[in-house]
CSV table of C-alpha atoms in Angstrom, one decimal:
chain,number,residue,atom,x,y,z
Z,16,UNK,CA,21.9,32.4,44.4
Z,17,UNK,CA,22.4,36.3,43.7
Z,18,UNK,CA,23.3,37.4,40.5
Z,19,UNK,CA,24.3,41.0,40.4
Z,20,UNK,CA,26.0,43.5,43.1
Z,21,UNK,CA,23.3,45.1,43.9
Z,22,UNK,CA,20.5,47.7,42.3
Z,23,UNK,CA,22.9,50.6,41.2
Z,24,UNK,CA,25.9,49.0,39.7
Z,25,UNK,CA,24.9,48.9,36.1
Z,26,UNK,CA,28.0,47.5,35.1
Z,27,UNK,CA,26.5,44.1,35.6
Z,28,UNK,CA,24.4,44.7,32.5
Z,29,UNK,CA,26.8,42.9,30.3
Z,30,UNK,CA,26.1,39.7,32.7
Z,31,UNK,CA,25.6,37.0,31.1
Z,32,UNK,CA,25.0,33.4,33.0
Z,33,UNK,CA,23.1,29.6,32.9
Z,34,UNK,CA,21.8,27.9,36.0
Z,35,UNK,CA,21.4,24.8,34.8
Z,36,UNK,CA,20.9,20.9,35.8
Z,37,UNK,CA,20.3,21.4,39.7
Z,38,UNK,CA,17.7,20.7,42.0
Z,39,UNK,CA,16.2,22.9,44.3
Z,40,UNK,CA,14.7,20.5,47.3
Z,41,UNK,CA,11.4,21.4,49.5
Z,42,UNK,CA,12.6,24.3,52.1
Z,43,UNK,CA,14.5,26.2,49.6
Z,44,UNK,CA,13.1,29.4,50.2
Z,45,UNK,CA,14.0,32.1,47.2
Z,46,UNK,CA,16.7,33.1,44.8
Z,47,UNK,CA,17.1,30.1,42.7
Z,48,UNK,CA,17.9,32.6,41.1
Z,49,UNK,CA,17.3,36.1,41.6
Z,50,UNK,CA,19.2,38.8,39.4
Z,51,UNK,CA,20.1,41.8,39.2
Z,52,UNK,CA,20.4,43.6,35.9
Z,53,UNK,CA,22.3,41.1,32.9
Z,54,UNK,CA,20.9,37.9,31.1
Z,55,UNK,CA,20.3,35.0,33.0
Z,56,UNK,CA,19.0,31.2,31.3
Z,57,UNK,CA,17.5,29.1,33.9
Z,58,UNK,CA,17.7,25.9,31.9
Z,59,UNK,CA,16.5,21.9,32.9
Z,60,UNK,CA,16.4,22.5,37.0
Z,61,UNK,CA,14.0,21.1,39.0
Z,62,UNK,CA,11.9,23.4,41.7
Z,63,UNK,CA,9.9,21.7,45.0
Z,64,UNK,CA,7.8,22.9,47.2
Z,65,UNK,CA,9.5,27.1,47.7
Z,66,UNK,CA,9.0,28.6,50.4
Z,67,UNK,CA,8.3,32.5,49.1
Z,68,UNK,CA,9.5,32.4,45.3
Z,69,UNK,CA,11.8,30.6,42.6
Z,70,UNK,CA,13.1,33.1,40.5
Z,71,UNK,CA,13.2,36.5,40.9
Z,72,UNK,CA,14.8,39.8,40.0
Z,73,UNK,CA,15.3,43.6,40.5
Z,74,UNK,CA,17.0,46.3,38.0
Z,75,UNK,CA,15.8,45.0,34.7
Z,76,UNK,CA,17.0,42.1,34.1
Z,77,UNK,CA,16.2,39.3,30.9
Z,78,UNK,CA,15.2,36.4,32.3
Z,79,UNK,CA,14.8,33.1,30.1
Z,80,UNK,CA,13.0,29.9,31.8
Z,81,UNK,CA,13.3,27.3,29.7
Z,82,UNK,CA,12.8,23.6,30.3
Z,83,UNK,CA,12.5,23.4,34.3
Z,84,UNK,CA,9.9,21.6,36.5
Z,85,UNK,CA,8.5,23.5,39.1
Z,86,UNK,CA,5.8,21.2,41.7
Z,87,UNK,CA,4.5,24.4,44.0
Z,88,UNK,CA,3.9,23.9,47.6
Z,89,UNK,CA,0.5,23.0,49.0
Z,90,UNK,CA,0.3,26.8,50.3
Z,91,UNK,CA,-2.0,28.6,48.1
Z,92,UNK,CA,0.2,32.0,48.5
Z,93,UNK,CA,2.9,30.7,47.1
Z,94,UNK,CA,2.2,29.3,43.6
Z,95,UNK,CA,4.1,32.0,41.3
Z,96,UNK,CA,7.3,31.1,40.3
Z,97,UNK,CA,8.2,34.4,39.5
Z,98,UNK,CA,8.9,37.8,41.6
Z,99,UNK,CA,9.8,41.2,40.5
Z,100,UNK,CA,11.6,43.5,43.0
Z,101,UNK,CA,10.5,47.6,41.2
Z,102,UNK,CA,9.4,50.3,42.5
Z,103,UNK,CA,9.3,52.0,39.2
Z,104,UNK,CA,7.4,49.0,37.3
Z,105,UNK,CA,8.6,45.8,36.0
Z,106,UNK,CA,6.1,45.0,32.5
Z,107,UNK,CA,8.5,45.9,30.4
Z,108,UNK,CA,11.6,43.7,31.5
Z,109,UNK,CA,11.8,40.5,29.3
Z,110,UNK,CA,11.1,37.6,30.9
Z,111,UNK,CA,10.1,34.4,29.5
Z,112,UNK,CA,8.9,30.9,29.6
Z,113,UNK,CA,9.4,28.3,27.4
Z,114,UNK,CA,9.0,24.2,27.8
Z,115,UNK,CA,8.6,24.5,31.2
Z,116,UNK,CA,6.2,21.9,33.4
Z,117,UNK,CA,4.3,23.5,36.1
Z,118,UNK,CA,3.0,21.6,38.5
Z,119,UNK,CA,0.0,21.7,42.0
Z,120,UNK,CA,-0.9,25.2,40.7
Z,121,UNK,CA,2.5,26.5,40.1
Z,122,UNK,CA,2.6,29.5,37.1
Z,123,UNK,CA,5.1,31.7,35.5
Z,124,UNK,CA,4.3,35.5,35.2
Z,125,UNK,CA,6.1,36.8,31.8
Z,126,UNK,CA,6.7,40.1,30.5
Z,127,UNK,CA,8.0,42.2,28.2
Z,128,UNK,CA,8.5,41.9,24.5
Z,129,UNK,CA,11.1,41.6,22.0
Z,130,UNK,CA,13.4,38.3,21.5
Z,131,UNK,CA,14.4,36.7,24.7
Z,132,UNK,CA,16.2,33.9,23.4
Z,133,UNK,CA,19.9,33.1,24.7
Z,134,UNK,CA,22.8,35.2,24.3
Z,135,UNK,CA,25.4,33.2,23.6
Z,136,UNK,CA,27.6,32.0,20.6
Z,137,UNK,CA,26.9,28.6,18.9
Z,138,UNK,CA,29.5,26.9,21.0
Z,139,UNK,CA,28.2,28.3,23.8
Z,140,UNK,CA,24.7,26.9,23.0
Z,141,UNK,CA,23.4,23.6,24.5
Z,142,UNK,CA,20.6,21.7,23.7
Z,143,UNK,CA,17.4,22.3,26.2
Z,144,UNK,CA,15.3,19.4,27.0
Z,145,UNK,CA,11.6,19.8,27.6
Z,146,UNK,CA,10.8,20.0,31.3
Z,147,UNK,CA,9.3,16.9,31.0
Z,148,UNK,CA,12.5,15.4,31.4
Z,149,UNK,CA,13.7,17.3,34.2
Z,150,UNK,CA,13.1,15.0,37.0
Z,151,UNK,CA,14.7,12.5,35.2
Z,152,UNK,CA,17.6,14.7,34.3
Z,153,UNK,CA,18.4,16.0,38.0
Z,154,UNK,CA,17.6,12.8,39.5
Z,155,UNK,CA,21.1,12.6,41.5
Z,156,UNK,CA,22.0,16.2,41.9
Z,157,UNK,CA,21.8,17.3,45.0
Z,158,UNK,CA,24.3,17.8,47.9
Z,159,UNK,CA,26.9,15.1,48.3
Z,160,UNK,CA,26.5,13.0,51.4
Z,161,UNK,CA,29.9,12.5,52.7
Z,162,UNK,CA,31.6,11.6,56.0
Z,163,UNK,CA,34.6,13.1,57.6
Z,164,UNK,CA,37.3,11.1,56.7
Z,165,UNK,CA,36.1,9.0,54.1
Z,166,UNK,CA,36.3,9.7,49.8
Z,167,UNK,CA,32.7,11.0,49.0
């Protein structure tokens, strides 16, 4: 999932999205998501077993975690949730955790400072569960399984 054209169209600044309610199975490798430049809320999904990273970014963007459950993979070099694409320096882009679960070793690296909270209008707003909840939440998301020639 990439958010953003690419690392010089700035334009994408006034981006604003939610990834919210999935699950990302074991063998997912990275960019769940990764963006470029904007405001992104990662809200209530549910991370297993990545194979490089979860959620990532490049060209400043605001990242807000908030309510997912991440289980990290046995592999001890792949624990961070988080990766920063920079070559001029990342610690001052905002990116936060909040009510997230981390689980086998997994961890969030934040940065930044300043409000990071959702920029959205009230009815734009939803209500976050604690991550706690997540696997409960996503438990049938998921690709469909369907069959040629039959309703899924």
């Amino acid at each position: 999932m990439l958010l953003g054209h690419n690392d010089q169209f700035s334009a994408d600044k006034i981006m604003r999205v939610t990834v919210a309610f999935n699950r990302f199975g074991a063998g997912c490798i990275e960019r769940m998501p990764r963006v470029r430049f904007g405001y992104a809320h990662v809200a209530n999904n549910k991370y297993e077993e990545w194979i490089m990273y979860a959620i990532g970014g490049s060209a400043n963007p605001t990242i807000l975690s908030e309510g997912n459950y991440f289980a990290a993979p046995n592999n001890k070099g792949c624990k961070q949730v988080t990766k920063r694409e920079a070559s001029g320096g990342w610690s001052s882009w905002k990116w936060r955790t909040s009510m997230d679960v981390f689980q086998n070793g997994a961890y969030f690296v934040p940065s930044g400072y300043g409000s990071c909270s959702p920029l959205y209008t009230a009815a734009q707003r939803f209500p976050v569960a604690n991550g706690a909840m997540v696997p409960a939440l996503t438990a049938d998301a998921g690709p469909l399984n369907c069959v040629v020639g039959k309703p899924c």
